């Protein structure tokens, strides 16, 4: 029997009669495998966008080439479509949809009520109404960290009941002052119940009330010459104040889930901070498998929908923060409300404390993604791939990359980052303050940085890199090669020129000479490595440039303050440590500087805050 040739999906015929109502669409391959699930306010408009002639990402093109059939399900609203979409994604896990790493339930802290002297444990899964639970926490690591803190502060037992019932002498936890040994009667029932009450207060976020209670207990113990208990209360106060310093942001209130997404060529990281009663109780990083969603906004939208609508959360907060705008924020909030019977706001444009939470989450996301990208196995694979692509005789075990940063020629700074078999070696990073070059002359700035770097390495007889990367095209390469020829050194040279759109994956690589062009597909491990090193050089250059520019600008402003001559400037800098600190000081603080009167302090403050 002859083989039948698979029919090509007729998109024009399908789209001709497609409805404009909201709903869900499912795309299937020839073998019946579900490829992708999506939802739309207007099905016709959304599905049509997959079949346009240009402007599609590589992943979308790959998806469309495999489509053999499309099925739709009309819904009453976009919210209903969103709920159905997430149900189907959770059930079928299509390869072109964004997918969470796991679907584990969130862990809690459990305080058993079925015992006179209950223990405190990590718990995951179904909850027993006879026990007391605190949480949820974003990860098991956050629970374990809380357990360690509580052991140090209130010394509640954490051994299992079976172990507790059969102990005849105190365990090691008692010896290191992490437990009061209720198993052998070394603590009274009344004292143990007091410690339990303090543990509950802490876990309920009532730290300030708890501090005031312990302060009274400490004073009472000291008045009665019970210095042993007074010292114990003192240690508890120190612990609680330290935790407050670490976990609280001034003015923070309420319950908030904070998410930040960072996307780079080799992966995506979404970092989550869980804030309850104004206190950050833990965090967690997710590394979702991206689908055809290429934009950070779409990645975050898909992630949040799956995060809240597929899993059931015990205490969904009233506010969800994202570091990128959510296109479907209104429908997502409506779907969450339907799921949890609770009004929720989804925001990205926030200020004050909320903005600080978002900055912290974004910093963590970037750091976690870099750590993941720097994993030893991945580094080795990418170095191998880079050796093959460039035709190097050996694996480049040390790579150096240069970049230039400035603002219209102001405070030009060059960075040099070093990458080896262990990934970025930040202890060896170097910054160069570029001087005596024309404003905005990136070629001359690059030449100066490379000359200073390798002249010094030659003088110190230090090892040279196996590969030199410059962030720039033919001009930067030519300057780098000219400097190396003058110094008499030969290092393989790679230039990176951004494409017209300046998007990752559109770069042009020049190896050794501007005539030798290398084009790599955007899935190439070698390209991912090059992009990673280039991005790190860019980040480090910008950081150095901003610091230098800020210092120069603040310094010049301080020089221009009326009635503040060299002596008073020195006194201000000596008192506050820097011009930045002077600008941050209040009038009363400025008045404390020798030689500064109240009226002059007010004039200084007004001048520094006039713009």
Coordinates of C-alpha atoms in Angstrom, one line a residue, residues 410 548-566 568-569 572-573 578-584 590 600 603-611:
X410 CA 31.3 62.2 29.9
X548 CA 32.4 57.8 38.1
X549 CA 29.9 60.1 36.6
X550 CA 27.9 60.4 39.9
X551 CA 31.0 61.1 41.9
X552 CA 32.2 63.8 39.4
X553 CA 28.8 65.5 39.3
X554 CA 28.3 65.5 43.1
X555 CA 31.8 66.7 43.6
X556 CA 31.4 69.6 41.2
X557 CA 28.1 70.5 42.9
X558 CA 29.7 70.6 46.3
X559 CA 32.4 72.9 44.8
X560 CA 29.8 75.3 43.7
X561 CA 27.9 75.7 47.0
X562 CA 28.0 79.4 48.0
X563 CA 30.0 80.3 51.2
X564 CA 31.6 76.8 51.2
X565 CA 35.3 77.1 50.6
X566 CA 38.0 74.5 50.6
X568 CA 34.4 73.8 54.9
X569 CA 34.3 71.3 51.9
X572 CA 31.9 68.3 55.3
X573 CA 33.7 65.4 53.5
X578 CA 31.6 61.6 50.7
X579 CA 29.7 64.2 48.7
X580 CA 26.9 61.7 48.2
X581 CA 26.4 61.5 52.0
X582 CA 26.4 65.3 52.3
X583 CA 23.5 65.5 49.8
X584 CA 21.6 62.8 51.8
X590 CA 24.9 69.3 58.5
X600 CA 24.5 78.0 56.5
X603 CA 21.6 77.2 52.6
X604 CA 23.7 74.1 51.8
X605 CA 20.7 71.8 52.0
X606 CA 18.6 74.1 49.7
X607 CA 21.4 74.4 47.1
X608 CA 22.0 70.6 47.0
X609 CA 18.3 70.0 46.6
X610 CA 17.5 72.8 44.2
X611 CA 17.4 70.6 41.1

